[in-house]
């Protein structure tokens, strides 16, 4: 994997010129997706959109990338840039019979998030991830701006920006010693947990978490479960219930007020989740408080069991 990625990045950097530009950068060569028969195409990923631009670099074989209503076919050594806010997905052409691999670069200011993904006929597998500190936002936005302006010398400027970006990428790119980039995965999950804690009393959407860490919603769920053993929903509910216990113990807030403050749909939803985590409904929990503030014990065994059987419903 490492050898292949480095080889492709170096090849593009060393060979892209004003004359070879279109051979590498496929954004200018599109085919209208509406002109292809639906039975000829099969979507591997759902259409998604981000608040940040992305660069997709084909490392091996061929992929078919849809951006809006257009298709971009990427072969090895070719890349495409997806502006922020553009809907996109990976499509697989049925006549192909190989597994394709792609390096995704999510550009968020001076920190970019790199991920290596392999695509088969029916699924994708992300096997590497890394966070890199480099001025990716400035370079990619400059490329997109030059494209929009179409000024004299724009092509030469874009080539220069791409060479600079790839050189910086090669300098900064590191590969985790352990498979799958576990250190990186733990960093991402720590970011997600911190965000959830800071916004616990606000509605938290899966898309908010996705935007915060610059990863797709489905991969955010998978990564969180992989690292923590819990779903995002279970983790969020656990923190909310811990806060609810404080309110029940230290305030006169009604159950409906607590439910509203903590962002549950209604009191019934709050009571249902509370019982899953604590073992008794919140009304019974509060009535069991003694004058000294003793509470029903929280069953750690029940929590563990509910975590095992809980399924993500983001």
PDB file of C-alpha atoms in Angstrom, residues 7 10 21 31 94 126 226 239 258 268 308 310:
ATOM      1  CA  UNK A   7       4.796   5.807  -6.484  1.00  0.00           C
ATOM      2  CA  UNK A  10       5.535  10.992  -7.337  1.00  0.00           C
ATOM      3  CA  UNK A  21      -2.628  18.308 -17.736  1.00  0.00           C
ATOM      4  CA  UNK A  31     -19.696  12.249 -19.357  1.00  0.00           C
ATOM      5  CA  UNK A  94     -20.648  -3.870 -14.220  1.00  0.00           C
ATOM      6  CA  UNK A 126     -10.949   1.830   4.258  1.00  0.00           C
ATOM      7  CA  UNK A 226     -14.586  -0.177  16.035  1.00  0.00           C
ATOM      8  CA  UNK A 239     -23.721  10.865  28.702  1.00  0.00           C
ATOM      9  CA  UNK A 258     -35.314  17.094  31.774  1.00  0.00           C
ATOM     10  CA  UNK A 268     -41.602   8.745  26.856  1.00  0.00           C
ATOM     11  CA  UNK A 308     -23.876  -5.355  23.105  1.00  0.00           C
ATOM     12  CA  UNK A 310     -27.835  -1.936  20.667  1.00  0.00           C
TER      13      UNK A 310
END
